[in-house]
Short mmCIF file of C-alpha atoms in Angstrom, two decimals:
data_model
loop_
_atom_site.label_atom_id
_atom_site.label_comp_id
_atom_site.label_asym_id
_atom_site.label_seq_id
_atom_site.Cartn_x
_atom_site.Cartn_y
_atom_site.Cartn_z
CA MET Z 30 -60.18 -59.79 27.94
CA GLY Z 31 -57.16 -60.39 30.34
CA PHE Z 32 -55.00 -63.65 30.23
CA VAL Z 33 -52.87 -65.03 32.76
CA MET Z 34 -50.83 -68.12 31.92
CA PRO Z 35 -48.03 -70.13 33.78
CA GLN Z 36 -44.37 -69.30 32.81
CA ARG Z 37 -42.97 -70.96 29.76
CA GLU Z 38 -40.15 -72.20 31.89
CA GLY Z 39 -40.15 -75.49 34.07
CA PRO Z 40 -42.17 -78.58 33.98
CA SER Z 41 -45.60 -76.75 34.14
CA GLY Z 42 -44.71 -74.05 31.71
CA VAL Z 43 -47.10 -73.37 28.85
CA SER Z 44 -46.70 -73.88 25.12
CA LYS Z 45 -49.25 -73.84 22.13
CA ASN Z 46 -49.58 -77.49 22.68
CA ASN Z 47 -50.02 -77.72 26.51
CA ASN Z 48 -53.96 -77.87 26.28
CA LEU Z 49 -54.33 -76.59 29.72
CA PRO Z 50 -57.77 -76.28 31.35
CA VAL Z 51 -59.10 -72.63 31.20
CA PHE Z 52 -60.79 -70.71 34.25
CA VAL Z 53 -63.01 -67.79 32.72
CA TRP Z 54 -63.90 -65.17 35.35
CA ILE Z 55 -67.11 -63.09 34.88
CA TYR Z 56 -67.14 -60.26 37.65
CA GLY Z 57 -70.26 -58.99 39.49
CA GLY Z 58 -71.62 -55.85 40.48
CA ASN Z 59 -75.26 -55.75 40.18
CA PHE Z 60 -74.91 -55.61 36.53
CA VAL Z 61 -74.15 -51.97 36.87
CA ALA Z 62 -70.54 -51.99 38.18
CA GLY Z 63 -67.30 -54.00 37.77
CA SER Z 64 -64.42 -54.75 35.79
CA SER Z 65 -62.03 -57.59 34.85
CA ALA Z 66 -59.05 -55.12 35.81
CA ASP Z 67 -60.27 -55.08 39.49
CA PRO Z 68 -57.27 -56.27 41.25
CA ARG Z 69 -59.39 -58.09 43.93
CA TYR Z 70 -60.03 -60.66 41.12
CA ASN Z 71 -56.47 -61.89 41.52
CA THR Z 72 -56.19 -64.35 38.77
CA SER Z 73 -52.35 -64.37 39.01
CA TYR Z 74 -52.42 -65.91 42.40
CA ILE Z 75 -55.13 -68.58 41.00
CA VAL Z 76 -52.63 -69.51 38.10
CA ASN Z 77 -49.61 -69.72 40.54
CA ALA Z 78 -51.30 -71.84 42.91
CA SER Z 79 -52.26 -74.10 40.10
CA VAL Z 80 -48.57 -74.66 39.29
CA VAL Z 81 -47.72 -75.12 42.82
CA ILE Z 82 -50.14 -78.29 43.13
CA ASP Z 83 -49.03 -79.44 39.62
CA LYS Z 84 -52.52 -78.70 37.99
CA PRO Z 85 -51.78 -75.77 35.81
CA ILE Z 86 -54.51 -73.77 34.22
CA ILE Z 87 -55.04 -70.52 32.38
CA ALA Z 88 -57.04 -67.86 33.88
CA VAL Z 89 -59.11 -65.35 31.43
CA SER Z 90 -61.15 -62.47 32.68
CA VAL Z 91 -63.68 -60.81 30.56
CA ASN Z 92 -65.47 -57.46 30.28
CA TYR Z 93 -68.98 -56.97 29.22
CA ARG Z 94 -71.26 -53.97 28.99
CA LEU Z 95 -73.14 -52.93 32.21
CA GLY Z 96 -76.16 -50.88 33.10
CA GLY Z 97 -77.84 -48.92 30.47
CA TRP Z 98 -75.23 -50.01 27.76
CA GLY Z 99 -75.42 -53.58 28.57
CA PHE Z 100 -79.05 -54.24 29.73
CA LEU Z 101 -81.49 -51.31 28.68
CA ALA Z 102 -84.80 -52.87 27.41
CA SER Z 103 -87.76 -51.57 25.83
CA LYS Z 104 -89.94 -51.98 22.97
CA GLU Z 105 -87.51 -50.04 20.98
CA VAL Z 106 -84.72 -52.27 21.92
CA ALA Z 107 -86.58 -55.36 21.48
CA ALA Z 108 -87.54 -54.27 17.97
CA ALA Z 109 -83.98 -53.91 17.26
CA GLY Z 110 -82.84 -57.35 18.54
CA GLU Z 111 -80.56 -55.72 21.03
CA SER Z 112 -81.76 -56.80 24.52
CA ASN Z 113 -79.15 -58.36 26.97
CA ILE Z 114 -76.12 -56.86 25.10
CA GLY Z 115 -74.18 -57.72 28.25
CA LEU Z 116 -74.98 -61.17 28.03
CA TYR Z 117 -74.18 -61.43 24.46
CA ASP Z 118 -70.59 -59.70 25.09
CA GLN Z 119 -69.92 -62.58 27.49
CA ARG Z 120 -70.90 -65.15 25.17
CA LEU Z 121 -68.99 -63.54 22.41
CA ALA Z 122 -65.92 -63.66 24.59
CA LEU Z 123 -66.68 -67.59 25.27
CA ARG Z 124 -66.93 -68.27 21.49
CA TRP Z 125 -63.66 -66.22 20.85
CA ILE Z 126 -61.93 -68.17 23.74
CA HIS Z 127 -63.33 -71.55 22.30
CA GLU Z 128 -61.78 -70.51 18.82
CA ASN Z 129 -58.46 -69.09 19.94
CA ILE Z 130 -57.36 -70.45 23.24
CA ARG Z 131 -55.29 -73.21 21.89
CA ASP Z 132 -53.03 -70.44 20.69
CA PHE Z 133 -52.44 -69.45 24.31
CA GLY Z 134 -51.74 -73.14 25.33
CA GLY Z 135 -55.25 -73.73 26.48
CA ASP Z 136 -57.85 -76.68 25.60
CA PRO Z 137 -61.13 -75.52 24.27
CA THR Z 138 -62.86 -78.27 25.49
CA LYS Z 139 -61.79 -77.88 28.98
CA VAL Z 140 -63.26 -74.27 29.81
CA THR Z 141 -64.92 -73.61 33.21
CA ILE Z 142 -67.04 -70.39 33.38
CA ALA Z 143 -67.23 -68.86 36.93
CA GLY Z 144 -68.61 -65.87 38.67
CA GLU Z 145 -69.81 -64.21 41.66
CA SER Z 146 -72.95 -62.10 42.43
CA ALA Z 147 -73.98 -60.74 38.95
CA GLY Z 148 -71.21 -62.85 37.68
CA GLY Z 149 -72.69 -65.96 39.26
CA PHE Z 150 -76.23 -65.03 37.90
CA SER Z 151 -74.56 -64.59 34.57
CA VAL Z 152 -73.09 -67.90 34.56
CA GLY Z 153 -76.46 -69.47 35.57
CA TYR Z 154 -78.05 -67.73 32.48
CA HIS Z 155 -75.43 -69.25 30.26
CA LEU Z 156 -76.74 -72.73 31.66
CA THR Z 157 -80.17 -71.84 30.39
CA ALA Z 158 -79.17 -69.64 27.30
CA PHE Z 159 -80.47 -70.95 23.91
CA ASP Z 160 -82.49 -73.67 25.58
CA GLY Z 161 -79.34 -75.06 27.10
CA ARG Z 162 -77.34 -75.22 23.96
CA ASN Z 163 -73.71 -74.28 24.97
CA ASN Z 164 -72.05 -75.43 21.68
CA GLY Z 165 -69.36 -77.01 23.74
CA LEU Z 166 -68.16 -73.44 24.81
CA PHE Z 167 -67.51 -74.68 28.40
CA ARG Z 168 -67.55 -77.84 30.41
CA ALA Z 169 -68.26 -76.98 33.79
CA ALA Z 170 -69.64 -73.70 35.64
CA ILE Z 171 -68.70 -72.20 39.24
CA MET Z 172 -71.51 -70.16 40.70
CA GLU Z 173 -70.86 -68.24 43.93
CA SER Z 174 -73.72 -66.24 45.26
CA GLY Z 175 -75.51 -66.32 42.08
CA ASN Z 176 -77.27 -68.91 39.99
CA SER Z 177 -80.03 -69.39 37.16
CA MET Z 178 -82.83 -68.52 39.51
CA GLY Z 179 -83.74 -65.77 41.69
CA PRO Z 180 -84.93 -62.30 41.06
CA ALA Z 181 -82.14 -60.95 38.65
CA VAL Z 182 -83.88 -61.52 35.53
CA TYR Z 183 -87.19 -59.96 34.50
CA PRO Z 184 -89.88 -61.80 32.42
CA LEU Z 185 -90.87 -60.35 28.96
CA SER Z 186 -94.53 -59.79 30.34
CA GLN Z 187 -92.84 -56.78 32.59
CA LEU Z 188 -91.12 -55.05 29.59
CA ASP Z 189 -94.01 -52.38 29.50
CA THR Z 190 -94.48 -51.83 33.24
CA THR Z 191 -90.82 -51.95 34.46
CA TYR Z 192 -88.52 -51.28 31.61
CA GLN Z 193 -90.40 -48.98 29.05
CA PRO Z 194 -90.69 -46.27 32.07
CA ILE Z 195 -86.87 -46.49 32.52
CA TYR Z 196 -86.29 -46.24 28.76
CA ASP Z 197 -88.68 -43.14 28.43
CA ASN Z 198 -87.16 -41.40 31.39
CA ILE Z 199 -83.82 -41.73 30.22
CA THR Z 200 -84.77 -40.58 26.50
CA LYS Z 201 -86.46 -37.64 27.97
CA THR Z 202 -83.35 -36.79 30.26
CA VAL Z 203 -80.81 -36.70 27.30
CA HIS Z 204 -83.37 -34.93 25.10
CA CYS Z 205 -83.99 -37.85 22.65
CA SER Z 206 -87.78 -38.51 23.73
CA LYS Z 207 -89.03 -36.31 20.53
CA ALA Z 208 -86.56 -38.09 18.10
CA THR Z 209 -88.06 -39.96 15.15
CA ASP Z 210 -85.82 -43.02 16.25
CA THR Z 211 -85.25 -42.78 19.97
CA LEU Z 212 -82.87 -45.70 20.16
CA GLU Z 213 -80.61 -44.19 17.32
CA CYS Z 214 -80.61 -40.99 19.10
CA LEU Z 215 -79.46 -42.57 22.27
CA ARG Z 216 -76.53 -44.16 20.34
CA HIS Z 217 -75.00 -40.43 19.83
CA VAL Z 218 -75.46 -39.16 23.36
CA PRO Z 219 -72.28 -38.48 25.17
CA TYR Z 220 -70.72 -41.06 27.56
CA LYS Z 221 -71.38 -38.94 30.64
CA ALA Z 222 -74.87 -37.62 29.75
CA PHE Z 223 -76.08 -41.15 29.29
CA TYR Z 224 -74.39 -42.51 32.34
CA ASP Z 225 -76.02 -39.82 34.46
CA ALA Z 226 -79.34 -40.58 33.00
CA ALA Z 227 -79.01 -44.40 33.71
CA ALA Z 228 -77.47 -44.23 37.07
CA PRO Z 229 -80.68 -43.90 39.03
CA PHE Z 230 -81.90 -47.31 37.81
CA ALA Z 231 -81.07 -50.81 38.32
CA ILE Z 232 -81.11 -52.67 34.95
CA TYR Z 233 -81.05 -56.28 34.71
CA PRO Z 234 -81.40 -59.02 31.98
CA ILE Z 235 -84.47 -59.72 30.54
CA VAL Z 236 -86.28 -62.86 29.22
CA ASP Z 237 -85.88 -61.74 25.30
CA GLY Z 238 -86.94 -64.81 23.52
CA ASP Z 239 -83.60 -65.31 22.03
CA PHE Z 240 -80.70 -65.54 24.52
CA LEU Z 241 -83.10 -66.24 27.41
CA THR Z 242 -86.21 -67.84 25.54
CA ARG Z 243 -88.13 -68.54 28.72
CA LEU Z 244 -87.70 -67.91 32.23
CA PRO Z 245 -84.94 -69.83 33.95
CA SER Z 246 -87.26 -71.90 36.11
CA GLU Z 247 -89.03 -73.09 33.14
CA SER Z 248 -85.89 -74.18 31.33
CA PHE Z 249 -84.88 -76.16 34.61
CA ALA Z 250 -88.46 -77.78 34.71
CA GLN Z 251 -88.11 -78.61 31.00
CA GLY Z 252 -84.47 -79.98 30.98
CA LEU Z 253 -83.32 -77.12 28.76
CA ILE Z 254 -80.15 -76.74 30.49
CA ALA Z 255 -76.52 -77.13 29.53
CA ASP Z 256 -74.95 -80.52 30.24
CA VAL Z 257 -71.92 -79.46 32.25
CA ALA Z 258 -70.30 -80.10 35.72
CA ILE Z 259 -71.63 -77.67 38.46
CA LEU Z 260 -69.98 -76.19 41.68
CA ALA Z 261 -72.33 -73.73 43.27
CA GLY Z 262 -72.64 -72.20 46.74
CA THR Z 263 -73.49 -69.26 48.83
CA ASN Z 264 -72.50 -67.33 52.14
CA THR Z 265 -74.48 -67.87 55.01
CA ASP Z 266 -75.42 -64.28 55.79
CA GLU Z 267 -75.46 -63.05 52.19
CA CYS Z 268 -78.27 -60.14 53.07
CA THR Z 269 -76.64 -58.45 55.83
CA ALA Z 270 -75.43 -56.50 52.79
CA PHE Z 271 -78.92 -55.98 51.09
CA ALA Z 272 -81.39 -55.98 53.67
CA PRO Z 273 -83.34 -52.66 54.53
CA ARG Z 274 -80.93 -50.82 56.71
CA ARG Z 275 -80.17 -47.51 58.33
CA THR Z 276 -76.54 -47.48 57.23
CA PRO Z 277 -76.49 -48.00 53.22
CA SER Z 278 -73.69 -49.91 51.55
CA LYS Z 279 -70.69 -47.92 50.85
CA ASN Z 280 -71.09 -49.29 47.27
CA SER Z 281 -73.12 -46.60 45.64
CA ARG Z 282 -74.36 -48.57 43.02
CA ILE Z 283 -75.76 -51.40 45.11
CA THR Z 284 -77.87 -49.47 47.66
CA PRO Z 285 -80.67 -51.06 49.50
CA ALA Z 286 -83.13 -49.16 47.10
CA LEU Z 287 -81.33 -50.69 44.13
CA ALA Z 288 -80.15 -53.91 45.26
CA VAL Z 289 -82.97 -56.17 44.44
CA PRO Z 290 -85.31 -55.89 41.44
CA GLY Z 291 -88.70 -55.86 42.30
CA LEU Z 292 -88.17 -54.98 45.96
CA GLY Z 293 -88.68 -51.57 47.49
CA LEU Z 294 -85.96 -51.76 49.92
CA GLY Z 295 -85.94 -48.25 51.26
CA GLY Z 296 -86.48 -47.51 54.77
CA ILE Z 297 -86.46 -49.83 57.66
CA LEU Z 298 -88.37 -52.84 58.92
CA ASP Z 299 -89.97 -52.25 62.48
CA THR Z 300 -93.29 -53.85 62.39
CA ASP Z 301 -95.20 -57.08 60.64
CA ARG Z 302 -96.83 -54.55 58.30
CA ASP Z 303 -93.41 -53.34 56.88
CA VAL Z 304 -92.25 -57.02 56.58
CA ARG Z 305 -95.59 -57.74 54.74
CA THR Z 306 -95.19 -54.95 52.33
CA LEU Z 307 -91.61 -55.81 51.66
CA ILE Z 308 -92.84 -59.39 50.77
CA SER Z 309 -95.78 -58.33 48.73
CA GLU Z 310 -93.46 -55.98 46.29
CA ILE Z 311 -91.17 -58.98 45.51
CA ASN Z 312 -90.96 -59.21 41.56
CA GLY Z 313 -93.95 -56.73 40.89
CA GLY Z 314 -96.22 -58.20 43.52
CA LEU Z 315 -97.00 -61.67 45.19
CA ASN Z 316 -100.84 -62.80 46.19
CA ASP Z 317 -102.08 -62.59 49.91
CA THR Z 318 -101.76 -66.24 50.23
CA ILE Z 319 -98.37 -66.50 49.35
CA VAL Z 320 -97.50 -63.47 51.49
CA THR Z 321 -99.06 -65.05 54.43
CA LYS Z 322 -97.14 -68.16 54.11
CA ILE Z 323 -93.91 -66.40 53.74
CA MET Z 324 -94.81 -64.41 56.70
CA GLU Z 325 -95.39 -67.81 58.66
CA LEU Z 326 -91.89 -69.33 57.34
CA TYR Z 327 -90.04 -66.21 58.56
CA PRO Z 328 -91.70 -65.49 62.09
CA ASP Z 329 -90.51 -62.27 64.11
CA ASP Z 330 -88.14 -64.44 66.01
CA PRO Z 331 -84.58 -62.77 65.94
CA VAL Z 332 -83.00 -66.22 67.00
CA GLN Z 333 -84.16 -67.38 63.34
CA GLY Z 334 -82.92 -64.24 61.62
CA CYS Z 335 -79.87 -62.96 59.74
CA PRO Z 336 -76.99 -62.71 60.80
CA PHE Z 337 -77.52 -66.18 61.82
CA GLY Z 338 -76.21 -67.55 65.20
CA THR Z 339 -76.57 -64.20 66.93
CA GLY Z 340 -79.21 -65.00 69.14
CA SER Z 341 -81.93 -62.57 70.36
CA GLU Z 342 -80.08 -59.53 69.58
CA ARG Z 343 -82.20 -57.53 66.94
CA PHE Z 344 -79.69 -54.99 66.03
CA ASP Z 345 -82.50 -52.78 65.32
CA ASP Z 346 -80.13 -49.79 65.13
CA GLN Z 347 -78.96 -51.07 61.51
CA GLY Z 348 -82.32 -51.67 59.98
CA GLY Z 349 -85.29 -51.79 62.41
CA TYR Z 350 -86.97 -54.10 64.86
CA GLN Z 351 -87.22 -56.75 62.37
CA TYR Z 352 -84.36 -56.28 60.32
CA LYS Z 353 -83.03 -59.68 60.96
CA ARG Z 354 -86.32 -61.12 59.80
CA GLY Z 355 -86.13 -59.29 56.50
CA ALA Z 356 -82.30 -60.23 55.99
CA ALA Z 357 -83.09 -63.95 56.40
CA LEU Z 358 -86.13 -63.91 53.96
CA ILE Z 359 -84.29 -61.88 51.20
CA ALA Z 360 -81.41 -64.05 51.19
CA ASP Z 361 -83.34 -67.18 50.90
CA GLU Z 362 -85.20 -65.61 47.92
CA ILE Z 363 -82.31 -64.04 46.17
CA PHE Z 364 -79.45 -66.40 46.87
CA HIS Z 365 -79.89 -69.73 48.99
CA ALA Z 366 -83.20 -71.13 47.48
CA GLY Z 367 -81.84 -70.85 43.80
CA ARG Z 368 -78.53 -72.32 45.00
CA ARG Z 369 -80.33 -75.48 46.50
CA HIS Z 370 -82.61 -75.73 43.39
CA THR Z 371 -79.91 -75.49 40.82
CA VAL Z 372 -77.61 -78.33 42.50
CA ASN Z 373 -80.63 -80.59 43.16
CA MET Z 374 -81.94 -80.25 39.33
CA TYR Z 375 -78.39 -81.06 38.25
CA ALA Z 376 -78.09 -83.87 40.50
CA SER Z 377 -81.51 -85.49 39.60
CA ARG Z 378 -80.77 -85.60 35.82
CA PRO Z 379 -80.64 -89.01 34.12
CA LYS Z 380 -77.62 -90.88 35.20
CA GLU Z 381 -76.37 -91.11 31.57
CA GLN Z 382 -76.47 -87.00 31.46
CA ARG Z 383 -75.33 -86.43 34.79
CA LYS Z 384 -72.17 -84.76 35.42
CA PRO Z 385 -70.24 -83.98 38.85
CA VAL Z 386 -72.30 -81.80 41.19
CA TYR Z 387 -70.78 -79.98 44.13
CA SER Z 388 -72.27 -77.33 46.45
CA PHE Z 389 -70.81 -75.38 49.22
CA ARG Z 390 -71.60 -72.71 52.09
CA PHE Z 391 -69.19 -70.23 52.97
CA ASP Z 392 -69.54 -69.58 56.73
CA GLN Z 393 -66.73 -67.40 57.82
CA THR Z 394 -67.03 -64.06 59.36
CA PRO Z 395 -64.29 -61.46 58.04
CA TRP Z 396 -61.52 -60.98 60.34
CA ASN Z 397 -62.51 -57.67 61.65
CA GLY Z 398 -66.30 -58.16 61.61
CA ILE Z 399 -67.16 -56.26 58.57
CA GLU Z 400 -67.06 -56.49 54.95
CA GLN Z 401 -66.01 -52.72 54.00
CA ILE Z 402 -67.65 -52.32 50.54
CA MET Z 403 -71.07 -54.43 51.31
CA ALA Z 404 -71.49 -54.43 54.91
CA PRO Z 405 -69.79 -51.75 56.72
CA VAL Z 406 -71.36 -52.23 60.17
CA ALA Z 407 -70.81 -55.18 62.19
CA PRO Z 408 -71.94 -57.64 62.62
CA CYS Z 409 -72.08 -58.67 59.09
CA ASN Z 410 -70.94 -62.50 59.46
CA ALA Z 411 -70.51 -64.34 56.43
CA THR Z 412 -72.02 -61.71 54.07
CA HIS Z 413 -72.28 -61.15 50.39
CA PHE Z 414 -68.72 -60.94 48.67
CA SER Z 415 -66.71 -61.93 51.80
CA GLU Z 416 -65.74 -65.40 50.18
CA ILE Z 417 -64.05 -63.26 47.33
CA CYS Z 418 -60.84 -62.41 49.35
CA HIS Z 419 -60.18 -66.19 50.05
CA VAL Z 420 -60.87 -67.41 46.57
CA PHE Z 421 -58.49 -65.12 45.08
CA ASN Z 422 -56.03 -64.59 48.19
CA ILE Z 423 -56.58 -60.85 48.67
CA HIS Z 424 -53.85 -59.13 50.79
CA PRO Z 425 -53.44 -55.50 51.41
CA SER Z 426 -51.37 -54.64 48.36
CA ILE Z 427 -54.35 -55.50 46.02
CA SER Z 428 -57.33 -54.70 48.14
CA ILE Z 429 -59.22 -51.16 47.81
CA ASN Z 430 -57.98 -49.01 50.56
CA HIS Z 431 -56.85 -51.98 52.73
CA THR Z 432 -60.55 -53.21 52.96
CA ASN Z 433 -61.94 -56.36 51.63
CA TRP Z 434 -58.65 -58.57 52.30
CA ILE Z 435 -58.02 -61.73 54.03
CA GLY Z 436 -56.57 -60.08 57.29
CA PRO Z 437 -53.51 -60.55 59.30
CA LEU Z 438 -54.58 -63.95 60.77
CA ALA Z 439 -52.69 -67.08 59.44
CA GLU Z 440 -55.56 -69.26 59.75
CA TYR Z 441 -57.49 -67.01 57.40
CA TYR Z 442 -54.65 -67.72 54.70
CA GLU Z 443 -55.13 -71.33 55.30
CA LEU Z 444 -58.85 -71.05 54.38
CA SER Z 445 -58.02 -69.05 51.43
CA LYS Z 446 -55.37 -71.54 50.35
CA LEU Z 447 -58.26 -74.42 50.67
CA MET Z 448 -60.66 -72.74 48.69
CA SER Z 449 -58.50 -71.56 45.80
CA ARG Z 450 -56.83 -74.97 45.55
CA ALA Z 451 -60.33 -76.60 45.61
CA TRP Z 452 -61.50 -74.09 42.61
CA ILE Z 453 -58.50 -74.98 40.76
CA SER Z 454 -58.90 -78.70 41.30
CA PHE Z 455 -62.48 -78.49 39.98
CA VAL Z 456 -61.51 -76.40 36.79
CA HIS Z 457 -58.56 -79.01 36.24
CA ASP Z 458 -60.18 -82.29 37.07
CA LEU Z 459 -63.92 -81.44 37.68
CA ASP Z 460 -63.34 -82.52 41.17
CA PRO Z 461 -62.61 -80.07 43.96
CA ASN Z 462 -60.84 -82.66 46.42
CA ASN Z 463 -57.51 -82.87 44.50
CA HIS Z 464 -56.13 -79.79 46.31
CA GLY Z 465 -53.11 -81.20 47.97
CA ILE Z 466 -54.09 -80.51 51.44
CA THR Z 467 -54.24 -83.68 53.51
CA HIS Z 468 -54.53 -82.30 57.39
CA THR Z 469 -58.15 -81.80 59.01
CA VAL Z 470 -59.82 -81.33 55.67
CA PRO Z 471 -63.00 -83.47 54.91
CA HIS Z 472 -63.71 -85.03 51.42
CA TRP Z 473 -66.13 -82.80 49.48
CA PRO Z 474 -68.54 -85.23 48.47
CA ASP Z 475 -70.47 -85.15 44.86
CA TYR Z 476 -74.03 -83.80 45.62
CA SER Z 477 -75.67 -86.08 43.35
CA MET Z 478 -74.38 -89.23 45.61
CA SER Z 479 -74.81 -87.36 49.07
CA LEU Z 480 -77.13 -84.37 48.91
CA GLN Z 481 -74.31 -82.58 51.05
CA ASN Z 482 -72.49 -79.21 51.33
CA PHE Z 483 -68.99 -78.38 51.87
CA VAL Z 484 -68.96 -75.70 54.84
CA PHE Z 485 -65.97 -73.45 54.75
CA ARG Z 486 -64.76 -72.21 57.95
CA VAL Z 487 -61.47 -71.11 59.40
CA ASN Z 488 -59.94 -74.29 61.25
CA GLU Z 489 -63.02 -76.44 60.88
CA SER Z 490 -64.55 -76.96 57.52
CA VAL Z 491 -67.12 -79.52 57.50
CA VAL Z 492 -69.55 -81.40 55.40
CA GLU Z 493 -73.21 -80.94 56.32
CA ASP Z 494 -76.55 -82.54 54.91
CA ASP Z 495 -78.12 -79.75 52.65
CA ASP Z 496 -81.24 -79.52 55.25
CA TRP Z 497 -80.17 -75.86 56.33
CA ARG Z 498 -83.30 -74.11 56.28
CA LEU Z 499 -84.99 -76.74 54.33
CA GLU Z 500 -88.61 -75.78 54.73
CA GLN Z 501 -87.91 -72.31 53.70
CA LEU Z 502 -85.90 -72.84 50.46
CA GLU Z 503 -88.26 -75.65 49.49
CA TYR Z 504 -91.05 -73.35 49.50
CA TRP Z 505 -89.30 -70.72 47.46
CA GLY Z 506 -88.64 -73.58 44.96
CA ARG Z 507 -92.34 -74.19 44.62
CA ILE Z 508 -93.16 -70.54 43.71
CA TRP Z 509 -90.55 -69.63 41.23
CA GLY Z 510 -93.33 -69.28 38.67
CA GLN Z 511 -95.24 -66.48 40.84
CA LEU Z 512 -91.69 -65.04 41.31
CA SER Z 513 -91.23 -64.73 37.58
CA ALA Z 514 -87.83 -66.34 38.15
#
């Protein structure tokens, strides 16, 4: 774990008795990559900004096991009770923080867990973990481009068909398949050999009957979710990073073929048949009635496609003649529908249980039109990961090869200031509006009272009714069971 605290000197300095709110960051990376030491998660800026607006907080970033080390699953792993080790790593870190953060000047009753992408999905799983019993480990959750729903978790029913073949392949590759105890054999495989054997596979959390006792959608339907405040959102054009495309992401561990569990995203989308095949493969297979309905909801009309707002241009050189159609439906299924379902469910809880709920949509294209790691071919618009540079105020000195940073334009830094301060305000007060920026910034309404999103844009952030792509998002919300989400 990494800790960043305000300086001890000055009125906002920290001491053992300060009882400051705590921001806990869980990084993303498709559950196969990432680190709390990634300089793009600039928690030092967050803490310094919290002092500037007189809402000092402590920031903690945690590591967890990834890929085969964190999420390998099989009948052997299940029998040993060692599924979802990566999620248990996160939970153990939260318990340690709860028990020890007072010694760092933090308040264990004022912890907010936050994450983006796989980190956002992880936060979502902590909301449903152990049937919603969070034992006071956190009072609030921030989810960026990730949530409890979506396809980033497998049902137990897919253990034999999805995960066992992966496990068997790995054990064979590292010469453990003939061992009496293959799992014990794996424990003694050198790091590099195991890494190379697991690298071809995208390995995700599974409903293990313990950490995740049921599918997240079932937990929500039964009200078995943590009683905490929520701030959740997505980026408008999430899947210009994940749709089938001719030019893959430069992040070799998040390629189109591996980006989404249950989707065979290799190749391109040129025809209705290509799109129909793509839809039919979601999470192990959807029936013809559902596939046909989704085809109707996402017609071959580039004006309605992603990247949004780009008119009749098809960008077929990127991912085929129907690339924009695929990017729109994949983004809704993975990100947007889950965000909407999550905030709606929390907002509709009985009044005596309801905590603050805030929803956002990030709608700003990177300054140079691309997101170097995720979507290096323009136009990517407000793609996956593109909000991170604003939340953490990434400038060239902490970017990767001068990529994925805010850019040279002053107005982009103003957007960054607004976003980071809103996050700080939520961590400190459970209200993102106390950011201290008074000019041209609308009030961000509680979703429970308004059913509205805050839309982040350079120079023109606005509040909108949450009816963007309403028909499509509501349909995905009706078929969570078939999606095994």
